[in-house]
Tab-separated table of C-alpha atoms and ligand atoms in Angstrom:
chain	number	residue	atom	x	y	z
R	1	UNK	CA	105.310	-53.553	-29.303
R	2	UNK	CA	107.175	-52.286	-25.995
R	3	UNK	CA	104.124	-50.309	-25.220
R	4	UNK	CA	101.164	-52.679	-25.858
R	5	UNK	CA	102.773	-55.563	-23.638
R	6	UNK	CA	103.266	-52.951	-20.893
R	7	UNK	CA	99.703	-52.420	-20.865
R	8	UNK	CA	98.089	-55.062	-18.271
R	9	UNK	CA	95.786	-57.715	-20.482
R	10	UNK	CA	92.321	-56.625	-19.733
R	11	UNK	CA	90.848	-59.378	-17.426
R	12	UNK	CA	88.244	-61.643	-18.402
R	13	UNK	CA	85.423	-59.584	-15.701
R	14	UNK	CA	86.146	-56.420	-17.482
R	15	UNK	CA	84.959	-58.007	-21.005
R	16	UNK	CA	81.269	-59.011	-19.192
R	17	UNK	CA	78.520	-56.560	-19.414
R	18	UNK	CA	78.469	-56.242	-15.310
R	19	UNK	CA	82.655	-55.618	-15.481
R	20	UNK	CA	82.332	-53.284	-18.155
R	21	UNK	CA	80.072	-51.344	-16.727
R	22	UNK	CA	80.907	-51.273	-13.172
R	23	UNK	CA	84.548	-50.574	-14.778
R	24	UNK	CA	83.167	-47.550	-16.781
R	25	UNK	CA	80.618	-46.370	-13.814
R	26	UNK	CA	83.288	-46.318	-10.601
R	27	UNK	CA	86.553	-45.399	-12.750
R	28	UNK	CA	85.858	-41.988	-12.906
R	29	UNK	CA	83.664	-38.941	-11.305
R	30	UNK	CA	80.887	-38.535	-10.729
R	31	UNK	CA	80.543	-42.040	-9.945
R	32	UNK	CA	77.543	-44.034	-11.777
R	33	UNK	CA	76.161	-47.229	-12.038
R	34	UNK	CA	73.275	-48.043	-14.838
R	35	UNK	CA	69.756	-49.607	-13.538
R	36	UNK	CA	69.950	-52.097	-15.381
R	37	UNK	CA	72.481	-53.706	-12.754
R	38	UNK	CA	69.456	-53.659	-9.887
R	39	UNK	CA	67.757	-56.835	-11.441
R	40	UNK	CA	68.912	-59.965	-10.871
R	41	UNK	CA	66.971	-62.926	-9.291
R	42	UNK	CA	67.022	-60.316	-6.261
R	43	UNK	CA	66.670	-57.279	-7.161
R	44	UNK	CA	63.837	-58.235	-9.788
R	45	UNK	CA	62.109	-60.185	-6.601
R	46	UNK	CA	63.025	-56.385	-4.714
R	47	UNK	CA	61.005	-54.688	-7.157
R	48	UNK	CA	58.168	-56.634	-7.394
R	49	UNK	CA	57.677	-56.076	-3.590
R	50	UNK	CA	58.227	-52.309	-4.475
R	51	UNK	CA	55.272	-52.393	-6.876
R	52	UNK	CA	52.802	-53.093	-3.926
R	53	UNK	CA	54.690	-50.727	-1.185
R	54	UNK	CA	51.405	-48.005	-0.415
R	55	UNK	CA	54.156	-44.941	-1.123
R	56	UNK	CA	55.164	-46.609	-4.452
R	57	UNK	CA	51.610	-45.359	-6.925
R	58	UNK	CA	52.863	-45.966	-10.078
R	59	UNK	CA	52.237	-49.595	-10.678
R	60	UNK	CA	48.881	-49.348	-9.242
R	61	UNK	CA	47.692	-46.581	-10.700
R	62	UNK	CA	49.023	-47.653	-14.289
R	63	UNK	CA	47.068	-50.930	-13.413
R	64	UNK	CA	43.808	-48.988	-12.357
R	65	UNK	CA	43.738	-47.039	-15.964
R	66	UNK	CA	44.616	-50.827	-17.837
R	67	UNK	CA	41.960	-51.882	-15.709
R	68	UNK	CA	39.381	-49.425	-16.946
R	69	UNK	CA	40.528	-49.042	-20.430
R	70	UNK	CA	41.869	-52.384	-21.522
R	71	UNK	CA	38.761	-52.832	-24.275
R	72	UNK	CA	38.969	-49.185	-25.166
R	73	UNK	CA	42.840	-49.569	-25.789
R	74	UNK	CA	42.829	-52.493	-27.664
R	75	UNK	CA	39.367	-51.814	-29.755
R	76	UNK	CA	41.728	-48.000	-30.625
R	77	UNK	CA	44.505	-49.887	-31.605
R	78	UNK	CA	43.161	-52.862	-33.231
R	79	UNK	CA	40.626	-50.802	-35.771
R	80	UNK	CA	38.735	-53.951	-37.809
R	81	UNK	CA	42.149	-55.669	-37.835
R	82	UNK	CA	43.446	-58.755	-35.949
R	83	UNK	CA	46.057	-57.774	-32.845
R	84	UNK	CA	49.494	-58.673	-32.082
R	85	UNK	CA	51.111	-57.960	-29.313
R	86	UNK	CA	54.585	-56.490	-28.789
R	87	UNK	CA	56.000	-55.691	-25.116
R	88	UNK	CA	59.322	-54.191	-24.407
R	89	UNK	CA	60.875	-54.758	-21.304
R	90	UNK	CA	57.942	-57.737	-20.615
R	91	UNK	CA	59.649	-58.690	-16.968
R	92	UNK	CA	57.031	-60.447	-14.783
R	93	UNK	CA	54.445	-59.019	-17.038
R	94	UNK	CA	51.689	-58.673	-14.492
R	95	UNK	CA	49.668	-55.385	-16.054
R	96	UNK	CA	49.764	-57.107	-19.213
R	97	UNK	CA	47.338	-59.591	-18.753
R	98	UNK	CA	44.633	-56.946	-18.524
R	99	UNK	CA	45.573	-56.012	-22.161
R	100	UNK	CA	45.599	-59.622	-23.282
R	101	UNK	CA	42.387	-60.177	-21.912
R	102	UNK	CA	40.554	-57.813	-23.632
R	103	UNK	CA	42.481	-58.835	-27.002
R	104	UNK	CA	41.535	-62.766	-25.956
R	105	UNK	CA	37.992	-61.536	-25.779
R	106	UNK	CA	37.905	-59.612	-28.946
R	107	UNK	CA	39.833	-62.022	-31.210
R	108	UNK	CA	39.829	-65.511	-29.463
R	109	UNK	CA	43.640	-66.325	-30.242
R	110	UNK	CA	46.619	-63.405	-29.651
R	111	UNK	CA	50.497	-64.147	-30.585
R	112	UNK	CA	52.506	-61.987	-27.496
R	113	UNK	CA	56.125	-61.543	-28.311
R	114	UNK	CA	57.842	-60.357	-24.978
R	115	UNK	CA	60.836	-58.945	-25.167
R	116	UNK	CA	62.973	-58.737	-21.763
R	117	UNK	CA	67.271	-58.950	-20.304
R	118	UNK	CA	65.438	-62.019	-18.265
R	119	UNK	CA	64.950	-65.621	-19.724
R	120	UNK	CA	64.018	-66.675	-16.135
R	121	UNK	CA	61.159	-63.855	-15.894
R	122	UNK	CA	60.089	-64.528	-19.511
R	123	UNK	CA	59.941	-67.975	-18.724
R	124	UNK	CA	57.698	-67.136	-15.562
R	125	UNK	CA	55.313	-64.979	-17.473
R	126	UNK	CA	54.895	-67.628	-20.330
R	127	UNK	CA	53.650	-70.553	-18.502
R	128	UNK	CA	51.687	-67.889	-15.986
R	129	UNK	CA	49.833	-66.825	-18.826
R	130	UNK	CA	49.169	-69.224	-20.866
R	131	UNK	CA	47.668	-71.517	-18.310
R	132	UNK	CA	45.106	-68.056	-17.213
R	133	UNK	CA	44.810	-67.316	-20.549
R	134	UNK	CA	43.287	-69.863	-22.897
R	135	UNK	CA	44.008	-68.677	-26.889
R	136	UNK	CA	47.181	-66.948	-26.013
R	137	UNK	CA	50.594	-67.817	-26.930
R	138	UNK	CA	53.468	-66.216	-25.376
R	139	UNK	CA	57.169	-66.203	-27.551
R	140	UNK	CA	59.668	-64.910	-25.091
R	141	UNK	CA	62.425	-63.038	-26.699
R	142	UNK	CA	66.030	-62.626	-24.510
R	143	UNK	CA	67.356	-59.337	-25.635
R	144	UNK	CA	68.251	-56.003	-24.504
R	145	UNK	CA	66.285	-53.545	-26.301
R	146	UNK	CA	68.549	-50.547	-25.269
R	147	UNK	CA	70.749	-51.903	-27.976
R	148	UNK	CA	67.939	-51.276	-30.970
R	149	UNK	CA	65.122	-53.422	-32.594
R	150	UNK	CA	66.907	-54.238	-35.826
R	151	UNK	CA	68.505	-56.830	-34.905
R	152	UNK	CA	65.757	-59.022	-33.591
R	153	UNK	CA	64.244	-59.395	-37.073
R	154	UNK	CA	65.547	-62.775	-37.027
R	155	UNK	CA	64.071	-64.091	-33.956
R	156	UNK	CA	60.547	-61.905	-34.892
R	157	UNK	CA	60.738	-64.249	-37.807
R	158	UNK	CA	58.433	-61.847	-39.743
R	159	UNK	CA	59.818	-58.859	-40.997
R	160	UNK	CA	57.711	-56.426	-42.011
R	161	UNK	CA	57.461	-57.340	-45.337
R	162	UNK	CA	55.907	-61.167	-44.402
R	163	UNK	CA	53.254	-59.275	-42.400
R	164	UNK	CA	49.380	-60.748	-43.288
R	165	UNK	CA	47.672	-57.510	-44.389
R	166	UNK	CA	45.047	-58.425	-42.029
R	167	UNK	CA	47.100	-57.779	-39.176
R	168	UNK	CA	48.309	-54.738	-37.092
R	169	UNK	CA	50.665	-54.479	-34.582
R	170	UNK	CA	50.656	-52.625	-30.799
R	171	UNK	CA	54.216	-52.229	-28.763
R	172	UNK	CA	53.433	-51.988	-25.499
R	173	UNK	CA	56.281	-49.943	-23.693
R	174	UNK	CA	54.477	-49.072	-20.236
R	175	UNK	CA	55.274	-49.120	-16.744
R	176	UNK	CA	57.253	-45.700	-17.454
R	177	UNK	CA	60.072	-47.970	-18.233
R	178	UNK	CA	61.355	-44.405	-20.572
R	179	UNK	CA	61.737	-42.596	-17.252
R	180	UNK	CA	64.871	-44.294	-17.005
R	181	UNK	CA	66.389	-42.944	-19.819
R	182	UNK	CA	67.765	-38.976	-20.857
R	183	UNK	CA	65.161	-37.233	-23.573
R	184	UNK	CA	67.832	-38.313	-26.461
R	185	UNK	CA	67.802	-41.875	-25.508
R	186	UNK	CA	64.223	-42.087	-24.917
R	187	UNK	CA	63.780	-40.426	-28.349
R	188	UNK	CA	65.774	-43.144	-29.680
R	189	UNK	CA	64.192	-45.581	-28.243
R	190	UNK	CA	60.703	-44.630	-29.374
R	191	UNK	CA	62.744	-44.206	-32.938
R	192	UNK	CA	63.663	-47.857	-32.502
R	193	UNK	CA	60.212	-48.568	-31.812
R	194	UNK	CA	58.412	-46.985	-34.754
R	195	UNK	CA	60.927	-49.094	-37.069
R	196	UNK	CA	59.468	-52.346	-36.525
R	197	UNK	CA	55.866	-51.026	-37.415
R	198	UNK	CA	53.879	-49.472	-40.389
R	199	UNK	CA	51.238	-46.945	-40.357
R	200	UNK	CA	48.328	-47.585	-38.664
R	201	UNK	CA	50.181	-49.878	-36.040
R	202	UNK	CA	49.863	-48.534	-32.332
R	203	UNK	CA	52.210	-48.346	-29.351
R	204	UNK	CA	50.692	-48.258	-25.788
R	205	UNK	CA	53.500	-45.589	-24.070
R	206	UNK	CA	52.940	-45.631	-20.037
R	207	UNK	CA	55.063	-42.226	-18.196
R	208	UNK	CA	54.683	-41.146	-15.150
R	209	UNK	CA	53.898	-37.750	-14.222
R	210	UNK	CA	55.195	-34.542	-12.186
R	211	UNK	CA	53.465	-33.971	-9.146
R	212	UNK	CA	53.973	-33.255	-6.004
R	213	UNK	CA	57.565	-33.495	-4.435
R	214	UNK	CA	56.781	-35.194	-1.302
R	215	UNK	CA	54.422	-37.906	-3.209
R	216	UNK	CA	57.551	-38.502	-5.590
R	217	UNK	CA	60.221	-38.559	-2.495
R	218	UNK	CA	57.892	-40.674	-0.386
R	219	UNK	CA	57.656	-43.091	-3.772
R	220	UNK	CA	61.763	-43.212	-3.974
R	221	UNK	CA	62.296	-44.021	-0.135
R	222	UNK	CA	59.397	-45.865	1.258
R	223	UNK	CA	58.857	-46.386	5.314
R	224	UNK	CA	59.970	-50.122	5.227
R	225	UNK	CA	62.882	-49.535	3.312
R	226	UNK	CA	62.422	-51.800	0.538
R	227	UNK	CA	63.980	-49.451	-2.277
R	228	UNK	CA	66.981	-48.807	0.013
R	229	UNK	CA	67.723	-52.414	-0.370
R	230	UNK	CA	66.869	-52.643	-4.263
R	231	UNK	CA	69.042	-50.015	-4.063
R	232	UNK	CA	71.826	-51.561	-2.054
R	233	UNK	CA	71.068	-54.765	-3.786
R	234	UNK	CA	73.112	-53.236	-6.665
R	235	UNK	CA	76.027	-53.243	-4.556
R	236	UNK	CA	75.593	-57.281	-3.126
R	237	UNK	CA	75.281	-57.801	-6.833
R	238	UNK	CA	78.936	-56.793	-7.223
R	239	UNK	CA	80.347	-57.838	-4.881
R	240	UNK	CA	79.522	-61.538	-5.461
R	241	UNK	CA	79.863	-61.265	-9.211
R	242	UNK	CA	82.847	-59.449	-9.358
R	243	UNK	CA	84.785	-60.238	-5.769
R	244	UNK	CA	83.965	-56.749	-4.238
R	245	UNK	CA	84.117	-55.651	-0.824
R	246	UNK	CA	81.366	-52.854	-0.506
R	247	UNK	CA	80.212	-52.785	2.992
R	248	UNK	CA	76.426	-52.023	3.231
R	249	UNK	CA	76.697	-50.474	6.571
R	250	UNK	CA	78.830	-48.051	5.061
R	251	UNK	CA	76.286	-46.327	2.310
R	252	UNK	CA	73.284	-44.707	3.074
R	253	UNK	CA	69.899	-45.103	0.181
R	254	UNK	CA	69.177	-41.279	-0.628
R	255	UNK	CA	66.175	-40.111	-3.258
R	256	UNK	CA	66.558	-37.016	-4.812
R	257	UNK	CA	63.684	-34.857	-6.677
R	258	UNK	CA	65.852	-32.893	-9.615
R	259	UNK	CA	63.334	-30.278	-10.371
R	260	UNK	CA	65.729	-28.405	-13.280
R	261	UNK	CA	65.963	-32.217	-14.990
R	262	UNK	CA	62.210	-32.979	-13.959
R	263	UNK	CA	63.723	-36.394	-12.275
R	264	UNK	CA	63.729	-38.473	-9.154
R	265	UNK	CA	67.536	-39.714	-8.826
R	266	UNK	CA	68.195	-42.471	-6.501
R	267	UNK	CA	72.045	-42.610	-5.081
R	268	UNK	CA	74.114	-44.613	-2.505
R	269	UNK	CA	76.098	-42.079	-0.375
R	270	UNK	CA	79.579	-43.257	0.892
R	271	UNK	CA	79.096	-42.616	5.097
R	272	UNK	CA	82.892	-42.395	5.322
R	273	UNK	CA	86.168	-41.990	3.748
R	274	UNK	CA	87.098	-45.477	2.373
R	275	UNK	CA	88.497	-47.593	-0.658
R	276	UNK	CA	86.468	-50.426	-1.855
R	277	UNK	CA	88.581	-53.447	-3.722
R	278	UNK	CA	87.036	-54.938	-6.689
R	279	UNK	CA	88.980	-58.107	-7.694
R	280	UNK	CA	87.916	-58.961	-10.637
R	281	UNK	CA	88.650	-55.495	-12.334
R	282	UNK	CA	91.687	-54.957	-9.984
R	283	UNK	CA	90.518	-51.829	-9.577
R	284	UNK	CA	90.280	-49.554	-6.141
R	285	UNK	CA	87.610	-47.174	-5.609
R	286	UNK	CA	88.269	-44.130	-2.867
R	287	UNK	CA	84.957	-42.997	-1.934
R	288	UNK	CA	85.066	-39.641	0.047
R	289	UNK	CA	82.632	-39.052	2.777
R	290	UNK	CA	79.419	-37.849	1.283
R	291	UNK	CA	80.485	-39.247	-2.044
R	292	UNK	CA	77.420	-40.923	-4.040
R	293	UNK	CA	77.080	-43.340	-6.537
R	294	UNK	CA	74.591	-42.560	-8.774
R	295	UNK	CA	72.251	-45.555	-9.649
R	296	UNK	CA	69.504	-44.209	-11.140
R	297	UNK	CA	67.774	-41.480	-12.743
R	298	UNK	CA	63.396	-41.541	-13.040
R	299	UNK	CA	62.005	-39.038	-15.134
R	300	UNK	CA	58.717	-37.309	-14.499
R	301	UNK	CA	56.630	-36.023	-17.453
R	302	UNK	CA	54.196	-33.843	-18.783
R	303	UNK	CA	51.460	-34.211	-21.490
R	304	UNK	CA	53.473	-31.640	-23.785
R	305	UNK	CA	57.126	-33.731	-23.292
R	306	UNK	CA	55.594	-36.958	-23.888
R	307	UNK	CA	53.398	-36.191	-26.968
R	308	UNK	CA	56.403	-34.095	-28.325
R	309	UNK	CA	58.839	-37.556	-27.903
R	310	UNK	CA	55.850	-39.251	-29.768
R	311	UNK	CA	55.842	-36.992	-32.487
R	312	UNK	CA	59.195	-36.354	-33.077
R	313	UNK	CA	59.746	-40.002	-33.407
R	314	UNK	CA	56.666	-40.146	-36.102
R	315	UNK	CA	53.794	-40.816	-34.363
R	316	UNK	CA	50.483	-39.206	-34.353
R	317	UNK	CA	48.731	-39.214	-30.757
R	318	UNK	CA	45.432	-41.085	-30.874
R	319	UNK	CA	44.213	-40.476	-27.307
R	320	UNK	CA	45.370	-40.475	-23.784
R	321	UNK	CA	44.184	-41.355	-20.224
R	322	UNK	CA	44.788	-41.088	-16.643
R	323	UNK	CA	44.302	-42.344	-13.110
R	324	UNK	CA	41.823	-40.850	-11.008
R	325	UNK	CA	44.442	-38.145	-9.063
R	326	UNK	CA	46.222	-37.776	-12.686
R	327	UNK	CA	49.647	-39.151	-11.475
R	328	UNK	CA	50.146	-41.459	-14.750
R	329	UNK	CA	49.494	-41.330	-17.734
R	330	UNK	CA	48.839	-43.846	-21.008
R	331	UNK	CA	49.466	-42.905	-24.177
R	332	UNK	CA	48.362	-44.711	-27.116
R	333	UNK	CA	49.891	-43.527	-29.792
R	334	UNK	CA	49.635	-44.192	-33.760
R	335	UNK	CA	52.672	-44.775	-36.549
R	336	UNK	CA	52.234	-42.260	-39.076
I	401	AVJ	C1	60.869	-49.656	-13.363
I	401	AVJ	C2	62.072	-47.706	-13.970
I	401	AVJ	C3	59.688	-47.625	-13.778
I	401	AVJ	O1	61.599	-45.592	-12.035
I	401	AVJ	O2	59.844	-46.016	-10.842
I	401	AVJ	C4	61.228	-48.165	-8.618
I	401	AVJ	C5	62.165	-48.415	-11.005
I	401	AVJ	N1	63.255	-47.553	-8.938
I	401	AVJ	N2	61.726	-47.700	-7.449
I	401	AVJ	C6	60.811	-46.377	-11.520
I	401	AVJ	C7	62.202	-48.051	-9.552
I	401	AVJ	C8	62.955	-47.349	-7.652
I	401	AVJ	C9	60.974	-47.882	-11.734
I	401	AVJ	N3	60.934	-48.224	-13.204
């Protein structure tokens, strides 16, 4: 009894997902804080602008292969059956509509189930959509798919067992959203994935490839310095939401290229000796000088890693394609 009412109550901040985490990322060494922090209204409006810096290639050259192959894709995936639509991690949802074009124009109505942390960029990408996109209906789901698939049975309504037999499914997980993630946790996810189809259903994998170090560093710390401030944004975030006092002047944006972990890592390195004050946790941080906060890790792939995730986590590969200087790749793989 003595000991538990010693122990400080846990505030209320440390019990939300930001408090936890920040709690678990700055407590200890080395210091980290999760990506999933950089997007708020801000930081998602941040990386939209990164998407169309000229260092940043991925988005476009994703968008150039969807561009290309969007009939191809969907005809692969879609066999003689009628297409829905799955997308993980939907955000604005911008590539998409290349995919749900050439669906629209093979099957004159599509149901797209987007699955995304935001309501407000769900929302967006609903009524964008469906007013471009006559046929289509868009059913936003709120969740955060890092925690599994099971439990949004419910809100897909249809298990698997309810499915028409004249219907197949595609997941879309593109973008190289799995960069973000460690091989285990990408395996899982892609696990998690496979779960919620049967075989013959499709999932449209997007992963960004090794190259060059200076293309990847360039991509990580662009000229205008827009991913230093997505970066940075992380810390604004904090500081409003949970009474911080991280001074931006005081950290530096730094990309890293990992080459023994085959990843970009982005950081925020401390310029100076200093202890930050987060209120809401009632928790100091002591920074040393050089110190970094690690806020993100990017993974770069090869053909072999991401066709061995695929099959390990029972899919069979039914063909693959690339941009024109073979930076990205798409994967459209089958349940087996
Ligand atoms: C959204 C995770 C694919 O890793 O390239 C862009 C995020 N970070 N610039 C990526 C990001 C810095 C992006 N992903």
């Amino acid at each position: 009894m003595q000991a538990l009412t010693a122990l400080p109550p846990l505030s209320e901040a440390a019990r939300t997902p930001v408090g936890a985490e920040v709690l678990r990322g700055l407590s200890g060494r080395p210091k980290t804080l999760s990506p999933w922090l950089f997007y708020d209204d801000e930081g998602s409006r941040l990386f939209e602008a990164i998407t169309e810096l000229p260092e940043y290639y991925v988005t476009r050259a994703e968008r150039e292969i969807l561009a290309a192959r969007a009939d191809e894709i969907v005809g692969f995936a879609a066999g003689d059956h009628r297409l829905e639509i799955y997308e993980l991690g939907a955000g604005a949802a911008t590539k998409t509509g290349l995919l749900l074009q050439a669906a629209l124009r093979r099957q004159g109505q599509v149901r797209y189930r987007a699955i995304d942390v935001s309501s407000s960029a769900l929302d967006e990408a609903k009524e964008r959509l469906e007013a471009k996109l006559p046929g289509l209906v868009v059913e936003p789901i709120v969740a955060d798919y890092t925690d599994g698939l099971v439990h949004l049975d419910g809100d897909l309504g249809d298990g698997l067992s309810f499915r028409r037999p004249d219907e197949r499914r595609m997941f879309l997980y593109i973008g190289s959203s799995i960069g973000n993630f460690d091989l285990p946790f990408a395996l899982r996810i892609l696990r998690d994935i496979r779960r919620q189809l049967l075989p013959g259903d499709a999932l449209l994998l997007g992963a960004d490839l090794v190259k060059d170090r200076q293309i990847l560093l360039s991509a990580y710390d662009d000229s205008a310095g827009v991913t230093a401030a997505f970066n940075k944004n992380v810390l604004v975030r904090v500081n409003r939401e949970l009474g911080s006092n991280f001074n931006l002047q005081l950290f530096r944006h730094r990309a890293r290229w990992n080459e023994e972990c085959s990843r970009i890592e982005m950081h925020l390195e401390s310029l100076i000796t200093q202890i930050v004050f987060i209120r809401a946790l009632d928790l100091q941080v002591r920074l040393g000088r050089g110190e970094t906060i690690h806020t993100e890790n990017s993974y770069k792939f090869t053909d072999e890693q991401v066709e061995g995730l695929l099959g390990r986590a029972g899919f069979g590969i039914a063909k693959r394609w690339k941009d024109k200087n073979g930076w990205f790749g798409e994967y459209l793989a089958e349940a087996v």
